[in-house]
CSV table of C-alpha atoms and ligand atoms in Angstrom, one decimal:
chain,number,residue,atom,x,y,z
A,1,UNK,CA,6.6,29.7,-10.4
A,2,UNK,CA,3.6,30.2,-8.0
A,3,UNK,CA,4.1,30.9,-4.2
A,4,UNK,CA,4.0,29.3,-0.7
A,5,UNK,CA,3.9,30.6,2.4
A,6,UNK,CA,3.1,27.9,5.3
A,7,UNK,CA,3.1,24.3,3.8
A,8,UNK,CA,1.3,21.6,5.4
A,9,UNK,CA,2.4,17.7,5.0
A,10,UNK,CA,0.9,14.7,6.8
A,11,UNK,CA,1.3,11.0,6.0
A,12,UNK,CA,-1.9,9.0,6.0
A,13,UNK,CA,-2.5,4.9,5.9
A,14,UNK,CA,-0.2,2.2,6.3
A,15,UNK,CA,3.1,2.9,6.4
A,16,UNK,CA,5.9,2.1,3.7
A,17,UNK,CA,9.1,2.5,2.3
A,18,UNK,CA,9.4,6.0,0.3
A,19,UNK,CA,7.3,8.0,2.9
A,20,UNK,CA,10.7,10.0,4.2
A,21,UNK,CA,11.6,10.3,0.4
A,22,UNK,CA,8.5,11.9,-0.2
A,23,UNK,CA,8.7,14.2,3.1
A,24,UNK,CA,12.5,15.5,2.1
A,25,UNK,CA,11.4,16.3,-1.1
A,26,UNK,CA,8.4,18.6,-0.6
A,27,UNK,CA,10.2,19.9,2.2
A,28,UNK,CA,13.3,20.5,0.9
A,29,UNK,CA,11.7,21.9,-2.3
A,30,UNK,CA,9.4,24.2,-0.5
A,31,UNK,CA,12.0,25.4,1.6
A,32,UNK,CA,14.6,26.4,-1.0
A,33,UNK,CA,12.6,27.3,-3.9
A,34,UNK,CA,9.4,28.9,-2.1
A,35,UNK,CA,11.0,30.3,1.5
A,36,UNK,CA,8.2,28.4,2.8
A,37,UNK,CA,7.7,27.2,6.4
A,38,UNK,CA,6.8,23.2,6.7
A,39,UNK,CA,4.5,21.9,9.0
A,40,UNK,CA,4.6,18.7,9.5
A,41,UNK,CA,1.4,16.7,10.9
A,42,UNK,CA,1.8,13.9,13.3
A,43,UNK,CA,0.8,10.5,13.4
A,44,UNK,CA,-1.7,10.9,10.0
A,45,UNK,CA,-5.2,12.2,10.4
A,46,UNK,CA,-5.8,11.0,13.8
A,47,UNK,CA,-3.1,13.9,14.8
A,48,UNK,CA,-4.6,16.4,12.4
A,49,UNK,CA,-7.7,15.9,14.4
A,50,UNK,CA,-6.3,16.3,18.0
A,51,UNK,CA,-4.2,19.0,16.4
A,52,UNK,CA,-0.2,17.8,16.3
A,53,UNK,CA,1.8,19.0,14.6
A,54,UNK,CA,5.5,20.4,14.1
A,55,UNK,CA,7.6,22.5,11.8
A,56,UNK,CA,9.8,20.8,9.5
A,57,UNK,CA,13.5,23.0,8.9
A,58,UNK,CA,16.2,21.4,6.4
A,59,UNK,CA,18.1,19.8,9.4
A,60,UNK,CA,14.6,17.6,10.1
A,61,UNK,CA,14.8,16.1,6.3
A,62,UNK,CA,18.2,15.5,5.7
A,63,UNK,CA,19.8,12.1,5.7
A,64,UNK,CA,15.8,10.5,5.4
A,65,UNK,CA,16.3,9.8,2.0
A,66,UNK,CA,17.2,6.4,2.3
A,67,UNK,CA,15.1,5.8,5.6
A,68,UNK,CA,11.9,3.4,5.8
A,69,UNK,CA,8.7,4.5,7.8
A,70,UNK,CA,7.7,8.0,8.5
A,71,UNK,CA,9.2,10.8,10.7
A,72,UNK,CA,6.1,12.0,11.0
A,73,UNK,CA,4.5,8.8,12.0
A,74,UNK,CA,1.3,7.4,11.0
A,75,UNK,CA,-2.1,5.7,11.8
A,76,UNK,CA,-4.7,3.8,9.6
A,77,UNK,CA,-7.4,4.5,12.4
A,78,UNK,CA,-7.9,8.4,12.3
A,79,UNK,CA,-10.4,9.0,9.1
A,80,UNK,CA,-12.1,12.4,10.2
A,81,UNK,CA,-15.2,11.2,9.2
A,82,UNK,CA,-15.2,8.1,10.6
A,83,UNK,CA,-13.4,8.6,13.6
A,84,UNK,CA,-13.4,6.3,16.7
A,85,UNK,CA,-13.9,7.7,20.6
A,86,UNK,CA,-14.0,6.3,23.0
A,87,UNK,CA,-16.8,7.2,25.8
A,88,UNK,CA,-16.3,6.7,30.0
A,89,UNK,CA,-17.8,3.5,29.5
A,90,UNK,CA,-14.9,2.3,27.6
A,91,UNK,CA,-17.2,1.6,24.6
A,92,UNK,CA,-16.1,3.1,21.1
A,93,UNK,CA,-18.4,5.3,18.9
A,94,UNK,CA,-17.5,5.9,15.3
A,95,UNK,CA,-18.3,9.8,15.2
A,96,UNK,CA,-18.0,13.2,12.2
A,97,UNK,CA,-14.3,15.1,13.5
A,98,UNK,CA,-13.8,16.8,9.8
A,99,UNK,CA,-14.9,19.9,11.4
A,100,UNK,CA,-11.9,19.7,13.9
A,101,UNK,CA,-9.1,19.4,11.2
A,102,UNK,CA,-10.3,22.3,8.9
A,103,UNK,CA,-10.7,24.6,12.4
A,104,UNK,CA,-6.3,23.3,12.7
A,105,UNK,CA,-6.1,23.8,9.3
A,106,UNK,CA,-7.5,27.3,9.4
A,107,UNK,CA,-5.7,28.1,13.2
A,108,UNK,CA,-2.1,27.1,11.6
A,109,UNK,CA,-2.0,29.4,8.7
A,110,UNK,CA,-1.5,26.2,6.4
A,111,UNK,CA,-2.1,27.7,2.2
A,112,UNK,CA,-2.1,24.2,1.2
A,113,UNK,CA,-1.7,20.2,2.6
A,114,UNK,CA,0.2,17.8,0.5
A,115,UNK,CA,-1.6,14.3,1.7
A,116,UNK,CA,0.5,11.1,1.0
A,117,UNK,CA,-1.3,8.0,1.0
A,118,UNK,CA,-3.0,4.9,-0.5
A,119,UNK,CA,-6.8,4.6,-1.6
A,120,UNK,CA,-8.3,5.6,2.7
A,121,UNK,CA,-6.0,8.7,2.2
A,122,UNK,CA,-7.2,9.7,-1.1
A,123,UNK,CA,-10.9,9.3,-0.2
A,124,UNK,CA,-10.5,11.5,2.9
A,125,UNK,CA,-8.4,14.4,1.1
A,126,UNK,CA,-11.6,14.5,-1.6
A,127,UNK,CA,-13.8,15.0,1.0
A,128,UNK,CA,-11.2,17.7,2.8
A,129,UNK,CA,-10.9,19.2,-0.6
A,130,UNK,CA,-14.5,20.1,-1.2
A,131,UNK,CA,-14.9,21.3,2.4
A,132,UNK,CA,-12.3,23.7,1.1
A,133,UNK,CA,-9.0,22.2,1.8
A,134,UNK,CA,-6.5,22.6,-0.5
A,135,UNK,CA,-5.1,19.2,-0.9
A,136,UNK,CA,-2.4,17.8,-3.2
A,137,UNK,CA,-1.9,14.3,-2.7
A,138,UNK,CA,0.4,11.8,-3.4
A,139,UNK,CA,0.0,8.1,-4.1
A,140,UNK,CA,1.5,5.8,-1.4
A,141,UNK,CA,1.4,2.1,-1.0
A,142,UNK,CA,2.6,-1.3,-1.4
A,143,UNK,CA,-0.5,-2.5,-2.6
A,144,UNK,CA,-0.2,-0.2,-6.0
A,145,UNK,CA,-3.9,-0.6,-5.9
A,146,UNK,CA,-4.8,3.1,-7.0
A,147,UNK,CA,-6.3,4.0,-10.1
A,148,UNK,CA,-5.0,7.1,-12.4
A,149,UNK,CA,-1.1,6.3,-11.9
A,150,UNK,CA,0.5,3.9,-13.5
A,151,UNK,CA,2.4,2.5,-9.9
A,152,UNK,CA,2.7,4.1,-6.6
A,153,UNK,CA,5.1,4.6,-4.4
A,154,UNK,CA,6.7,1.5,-1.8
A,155,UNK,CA,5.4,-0.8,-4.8
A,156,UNK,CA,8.9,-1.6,-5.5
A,157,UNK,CA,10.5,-2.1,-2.4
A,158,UNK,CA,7.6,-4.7,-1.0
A,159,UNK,CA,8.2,-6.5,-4.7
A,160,UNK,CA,11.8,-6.7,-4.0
A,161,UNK,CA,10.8,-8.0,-0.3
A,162,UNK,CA,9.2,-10.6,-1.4
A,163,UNK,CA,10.9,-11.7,-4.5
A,164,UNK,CA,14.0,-11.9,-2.2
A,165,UNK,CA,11.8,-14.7,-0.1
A,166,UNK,CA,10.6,-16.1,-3.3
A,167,UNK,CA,14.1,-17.2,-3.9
A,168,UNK,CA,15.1,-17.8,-0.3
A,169,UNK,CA,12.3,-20.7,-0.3
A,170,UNK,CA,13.1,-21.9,-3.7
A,171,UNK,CA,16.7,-23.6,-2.3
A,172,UNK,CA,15.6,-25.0,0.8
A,173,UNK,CA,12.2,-26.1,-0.9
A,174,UNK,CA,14.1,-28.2,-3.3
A,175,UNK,CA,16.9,-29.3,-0.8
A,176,UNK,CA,14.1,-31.1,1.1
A,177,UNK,CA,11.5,-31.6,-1.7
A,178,UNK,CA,8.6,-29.6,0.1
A,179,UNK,CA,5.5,-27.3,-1.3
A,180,UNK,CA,6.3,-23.7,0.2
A,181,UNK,CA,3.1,-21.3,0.6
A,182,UNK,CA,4.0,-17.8,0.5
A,183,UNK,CA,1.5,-15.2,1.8
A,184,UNK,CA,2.3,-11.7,0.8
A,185,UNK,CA,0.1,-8.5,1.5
A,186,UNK,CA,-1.6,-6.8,-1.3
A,187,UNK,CA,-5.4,-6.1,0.4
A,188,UNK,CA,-8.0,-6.6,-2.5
A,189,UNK,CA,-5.5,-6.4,-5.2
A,190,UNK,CA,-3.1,-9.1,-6.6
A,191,UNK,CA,-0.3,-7.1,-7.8
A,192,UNK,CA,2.6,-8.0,-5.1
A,193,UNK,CA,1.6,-11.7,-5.4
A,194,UNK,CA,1.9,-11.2,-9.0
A,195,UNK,CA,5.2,-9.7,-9.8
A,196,UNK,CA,6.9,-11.4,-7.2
A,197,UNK,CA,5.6,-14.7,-8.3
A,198,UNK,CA,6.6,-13.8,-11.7
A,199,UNK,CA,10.0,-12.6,-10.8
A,200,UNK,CA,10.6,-15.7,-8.4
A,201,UNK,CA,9.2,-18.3,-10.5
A,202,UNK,CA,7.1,-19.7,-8.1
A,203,UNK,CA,4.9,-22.7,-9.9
A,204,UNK,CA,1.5,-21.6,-8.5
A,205,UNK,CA,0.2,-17.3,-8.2
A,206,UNK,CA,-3.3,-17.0,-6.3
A,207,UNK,CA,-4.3,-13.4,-6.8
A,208,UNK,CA,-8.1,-11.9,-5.6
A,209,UNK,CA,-8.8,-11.3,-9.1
A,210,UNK,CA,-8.5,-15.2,-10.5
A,211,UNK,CA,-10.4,-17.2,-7.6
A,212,UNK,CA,-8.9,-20.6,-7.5
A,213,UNK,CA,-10.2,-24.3,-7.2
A,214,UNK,CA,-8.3,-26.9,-5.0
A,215,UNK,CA,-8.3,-29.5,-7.2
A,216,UNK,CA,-6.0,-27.1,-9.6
A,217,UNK,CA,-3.7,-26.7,-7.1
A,218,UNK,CA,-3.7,-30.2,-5.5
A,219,UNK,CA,-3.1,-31.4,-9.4
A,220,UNK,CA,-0.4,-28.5,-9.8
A,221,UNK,CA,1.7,-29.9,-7.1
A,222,UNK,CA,1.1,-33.5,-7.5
A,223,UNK,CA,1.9,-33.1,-11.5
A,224,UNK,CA,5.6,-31.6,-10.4
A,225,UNK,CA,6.2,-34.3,-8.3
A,226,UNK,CA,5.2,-37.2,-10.8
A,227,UNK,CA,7.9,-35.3,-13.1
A,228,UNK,CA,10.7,-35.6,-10.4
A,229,UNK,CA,10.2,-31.9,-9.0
A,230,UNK,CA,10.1,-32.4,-6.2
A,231,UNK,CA,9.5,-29.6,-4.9
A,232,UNK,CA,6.6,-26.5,-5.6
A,233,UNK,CA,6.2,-23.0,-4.7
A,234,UNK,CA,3.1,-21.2,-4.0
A,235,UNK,CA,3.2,-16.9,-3.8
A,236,UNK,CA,-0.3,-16.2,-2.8
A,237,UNK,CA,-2.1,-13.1,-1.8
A,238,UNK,CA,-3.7,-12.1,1.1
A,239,UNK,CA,-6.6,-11.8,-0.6
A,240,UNK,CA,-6.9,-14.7,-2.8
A,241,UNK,CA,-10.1,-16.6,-2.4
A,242,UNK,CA,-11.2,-20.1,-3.2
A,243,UNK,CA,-14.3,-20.6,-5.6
A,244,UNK,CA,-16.2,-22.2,-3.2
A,245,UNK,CA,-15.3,-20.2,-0.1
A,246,UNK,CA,-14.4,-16.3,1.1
A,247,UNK,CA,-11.5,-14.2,1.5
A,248,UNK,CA,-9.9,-15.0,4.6
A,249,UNK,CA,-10.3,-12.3,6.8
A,250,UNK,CA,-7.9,-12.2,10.2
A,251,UNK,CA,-10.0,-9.7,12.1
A,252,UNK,CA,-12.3,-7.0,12.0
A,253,UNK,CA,-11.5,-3.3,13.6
A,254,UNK,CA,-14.4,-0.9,13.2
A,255,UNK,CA,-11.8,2.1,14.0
A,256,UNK,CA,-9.9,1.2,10.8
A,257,UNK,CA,-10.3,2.6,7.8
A,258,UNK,CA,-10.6,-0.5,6.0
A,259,UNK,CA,-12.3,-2.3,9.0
A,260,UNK,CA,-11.0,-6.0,8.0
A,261,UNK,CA,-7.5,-7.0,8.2
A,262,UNK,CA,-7.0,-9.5,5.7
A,263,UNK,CA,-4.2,-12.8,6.3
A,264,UNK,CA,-4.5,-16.5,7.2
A,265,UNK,CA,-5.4,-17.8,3.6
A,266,UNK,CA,-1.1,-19.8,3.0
A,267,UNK,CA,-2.2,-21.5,6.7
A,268,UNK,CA,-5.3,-22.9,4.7
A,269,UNK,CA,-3.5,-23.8,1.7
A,270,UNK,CA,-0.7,-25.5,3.8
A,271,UNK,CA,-3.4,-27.7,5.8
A,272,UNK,CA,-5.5,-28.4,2.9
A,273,UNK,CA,-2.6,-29.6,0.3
A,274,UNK,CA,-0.9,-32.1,3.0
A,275,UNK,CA,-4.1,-33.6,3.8
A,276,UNK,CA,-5.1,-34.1,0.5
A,277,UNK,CA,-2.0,-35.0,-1.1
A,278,UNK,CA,0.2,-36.4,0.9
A,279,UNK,CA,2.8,-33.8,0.5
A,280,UNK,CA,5.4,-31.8,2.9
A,281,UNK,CA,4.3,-28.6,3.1
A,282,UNK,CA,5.4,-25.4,5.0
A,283,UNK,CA,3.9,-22.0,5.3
A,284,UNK,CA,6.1,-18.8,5.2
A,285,UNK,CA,3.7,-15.3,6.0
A,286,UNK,CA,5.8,-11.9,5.0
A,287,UNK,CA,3.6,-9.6,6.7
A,288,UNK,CA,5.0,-6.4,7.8
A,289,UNK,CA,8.6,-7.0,6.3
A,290,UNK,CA,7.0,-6.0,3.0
A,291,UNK,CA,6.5,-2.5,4.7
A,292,UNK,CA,9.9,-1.8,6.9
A,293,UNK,CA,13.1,-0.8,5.4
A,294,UNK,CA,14.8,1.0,3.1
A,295,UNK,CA,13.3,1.9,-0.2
A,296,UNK,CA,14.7,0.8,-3.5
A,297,UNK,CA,16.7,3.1,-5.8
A,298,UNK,CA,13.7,3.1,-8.2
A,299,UNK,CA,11.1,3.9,-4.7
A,300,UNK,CA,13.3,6.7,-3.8
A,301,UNK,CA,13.6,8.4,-7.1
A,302,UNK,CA,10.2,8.4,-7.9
A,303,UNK,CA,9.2,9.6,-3.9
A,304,UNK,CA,11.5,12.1,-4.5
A,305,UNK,CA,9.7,13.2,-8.2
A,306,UNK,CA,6.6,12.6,-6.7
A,307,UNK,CA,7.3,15.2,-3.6
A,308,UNK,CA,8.7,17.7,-6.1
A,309,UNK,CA,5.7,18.1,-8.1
A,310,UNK,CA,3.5,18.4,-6.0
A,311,UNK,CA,4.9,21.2,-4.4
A,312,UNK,CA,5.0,22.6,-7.6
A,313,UNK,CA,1.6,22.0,-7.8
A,314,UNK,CA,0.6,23.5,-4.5
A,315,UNK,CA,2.7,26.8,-5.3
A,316,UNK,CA,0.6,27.0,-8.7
A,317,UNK,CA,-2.9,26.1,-6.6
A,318,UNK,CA,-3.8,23.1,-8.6
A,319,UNK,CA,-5.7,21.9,-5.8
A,320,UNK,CA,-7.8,18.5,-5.8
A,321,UNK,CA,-5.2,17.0,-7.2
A,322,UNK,CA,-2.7,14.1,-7.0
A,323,UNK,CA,0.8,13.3,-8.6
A,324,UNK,CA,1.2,10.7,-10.7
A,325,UNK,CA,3.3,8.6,-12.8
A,326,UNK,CA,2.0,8.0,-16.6
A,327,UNK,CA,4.9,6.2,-18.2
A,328,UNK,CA,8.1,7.8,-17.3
A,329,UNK,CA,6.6,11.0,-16.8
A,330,UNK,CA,5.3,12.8,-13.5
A,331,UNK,CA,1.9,14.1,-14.4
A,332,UNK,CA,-1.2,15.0,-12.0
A,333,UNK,CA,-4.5,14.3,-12.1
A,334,UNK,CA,-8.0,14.4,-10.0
A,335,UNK,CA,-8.1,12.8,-7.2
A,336,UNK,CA,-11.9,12.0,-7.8
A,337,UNK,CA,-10.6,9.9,-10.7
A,338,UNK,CA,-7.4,8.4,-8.5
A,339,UNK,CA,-10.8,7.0,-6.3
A,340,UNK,CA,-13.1,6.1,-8.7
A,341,UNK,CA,-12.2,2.5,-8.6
A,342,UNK,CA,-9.7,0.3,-7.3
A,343,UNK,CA,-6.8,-0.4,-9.7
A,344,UNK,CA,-6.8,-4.8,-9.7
A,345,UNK,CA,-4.7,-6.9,-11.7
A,346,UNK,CA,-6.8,-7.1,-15.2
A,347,UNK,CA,-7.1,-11.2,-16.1
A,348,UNK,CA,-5.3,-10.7,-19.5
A,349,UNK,CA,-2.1,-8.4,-18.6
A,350,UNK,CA,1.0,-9.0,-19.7
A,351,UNK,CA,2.2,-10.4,-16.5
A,352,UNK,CA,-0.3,-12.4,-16.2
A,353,UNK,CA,0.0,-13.9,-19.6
A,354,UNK,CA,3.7,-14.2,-19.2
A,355,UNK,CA,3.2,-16.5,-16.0
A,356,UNK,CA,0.6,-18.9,-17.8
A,357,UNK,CA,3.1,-18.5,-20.9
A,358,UNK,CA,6.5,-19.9,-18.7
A,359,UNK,CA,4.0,-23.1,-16.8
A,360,UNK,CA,2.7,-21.1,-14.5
A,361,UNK,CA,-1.0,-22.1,-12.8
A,362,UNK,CA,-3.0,-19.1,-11.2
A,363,UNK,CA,-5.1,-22.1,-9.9
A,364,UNK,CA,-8.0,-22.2,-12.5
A,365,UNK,CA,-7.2,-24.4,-14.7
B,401,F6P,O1,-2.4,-1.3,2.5
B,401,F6P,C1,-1.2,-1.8,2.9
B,401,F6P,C2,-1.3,-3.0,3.8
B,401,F6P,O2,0.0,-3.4,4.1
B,401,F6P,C3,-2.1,-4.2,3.1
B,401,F6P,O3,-1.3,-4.8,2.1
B,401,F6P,C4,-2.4,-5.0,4.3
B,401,F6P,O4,-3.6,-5.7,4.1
B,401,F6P,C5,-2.7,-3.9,5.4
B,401,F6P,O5,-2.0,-2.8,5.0
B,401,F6P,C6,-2.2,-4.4,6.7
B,401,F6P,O6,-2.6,-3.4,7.7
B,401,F6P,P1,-2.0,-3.3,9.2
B,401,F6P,O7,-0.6,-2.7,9.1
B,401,F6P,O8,-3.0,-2.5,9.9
B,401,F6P,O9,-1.9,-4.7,9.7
């Protein structure tokens, strides 16, 4: 059964729904089966480096089951090894802190850290692990762009986001005969765009992985009308990218741990398709509403599997490790091989085969 004595738990990245899920469970778990204490981190790394941090009892994690965001708070600007200060002057310099979280780490007593986050998480809790850390993590974000497990957590809920808006646009689209752009998140990776487009039925799905032409999408649109649908829908990623042109990039923030911030790319589309068709277009941007909320039935169960194990995992000091979901099993694996490559949407999956299969154009052909 292993043992625990003082367990740490921080939330790294983006936020999204599960998060709470995951924190009751490792908590709770650790708690009742090990008599462990929980500490929880604040506000992701950029806590663990100023050294925040609180203990988690039972009475902190109940009724956070069903509760979007994290208690613990988060931040996408704290990597340790990249971490932004800011000097008198006002200007930022981008500086090595890792030092300064394994000195809290070592000062609180902590036997192990369960990190949960996406692909920035991961990549710092490698680099914690070999500077002798022990890290279990566990795989958070919408974008379900990690390798090694077959979806992460907060997948779901963001799918069901935007299918939900999918549908919304589909009955005013046709009551006024328009083309509807839907942007939805997804960074590099095309897999929200995907599923929801799938599950929606929207006409057109422009994903990072298929780079699209206009002339396929003006044709698309202009085809549907010339049938008497009068009326198109468009899901596209964040990240989708024209043949002849770049990923549309919103802004760039050298204290993040991705430094671009990706969005604008449905505003283009929009412009570009009544200009050059003739045709009504509006532009709907999810954004954040993909992230906020409650987590699906299937995002809670599996946060909650997810937190279980690896506590498990921690008690048994399989360290370097990270949770994962391999069919309908919860297994673990490296974390080195969770990183070794981002986890895009392969041109010839199902889904994607399905879509072309039902009349749908990815906008290359
Ligand atoms: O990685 C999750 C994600 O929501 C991406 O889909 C998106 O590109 C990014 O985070 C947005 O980041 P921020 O919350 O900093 O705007």
């Amino acid at each position: 059964m292993g043992k625990l004595n003082r367990l740490g738990i921080i939330t790294g990245g983006g936020d999204c729904p599960g998060l709470n899920a995951v924190i009751r469970a490792v908590a709770k778990s650790a708690i009742d089966i090990y008599d462990a204490q929980v500490i929880g981190i604040e506000d992701g790394f950029e806590g663990f480096v100023e050294g925040r941090m609180r203990e988690l009892t039972e009475k902190d994690v109940s009724g956070i089951l069903s509760l979007g965001g994290t208690i613990l708070g988060t931040s996408n600007k704290g990597d340790p090894f990249h971490y932004p200060e800011e000097g008198l002057d006002g200007e930022i310099s981008i500086v090595d802190e890792s030092t300064r979280v394994i000195r809290h780490y070592r000062r609180w007593g902590l036997d192990a850290l369960i990190a949960i986050g996406g692909d920035g998480t991961m990549h710092i809790s490698q680099k914690l692990s070999e500077m002798g850390i022990n890290i279990i993590g566990v795989p958070k974000t919408i974008d379900n762009d990690l390798e090694a497990t077959d979806l992460t957590f907060g997948f779901d809920s963001a799918l069901y986001v935007a299918t939900e808006a999918i549908d919304r646009l589909h009955t005013t689209a046709s009551s006024h005969h328009r083309v509807m752009v839907c942007e939805v998140m997804g960074r590099y990776a095309g897999w929200i765009a995907l599923e929801a487009g799938l599950a929606g039925g929207a006409d057109i799905i422009l994903i990072p992985e298929i780079p699209f032409s206009w002339e396929s999408i003006y044709k698309k649109v202009k085809n549907r009308s010339l049938r008497g649908k009068r009326f198109s829908i468009i899901c596209v990623a964040e990240g989708a990218t024209p043949r002849d042109g770049e990923m549309v990039v919103k802004e760039v923030d050298e204290r993040r741990t991705d430094a671009k911030r990706l969005g604008g790319i449905a505003e283009l589309i929009g412009a570009n398709i009544t200009r050059d068709t003739g045709l009504e277009t509006r532009v709907t941007v999810l954004g954040h509403l993909q992230r906020g909320g409650s987590p699906t039935p299937f995002d809670r169960n599996l946060s909650t599997k997810f937190g279980y194990k690896a506590c498990q995992l921690a008690a048994e000091k399989q360290f370097g490790r990270m949770v994962a979901l391999k069919g309908t099993q919860i297994e673990s694996v490296l974390i080195k091989d969770a990183i070794s490559k981002q986890k895009l949407v392969p041109f010839d999956c199902q889904q994607v085969l399905a879509a072309r299969g039902v009349g749908t154009s990815f906008g290359d052909d």
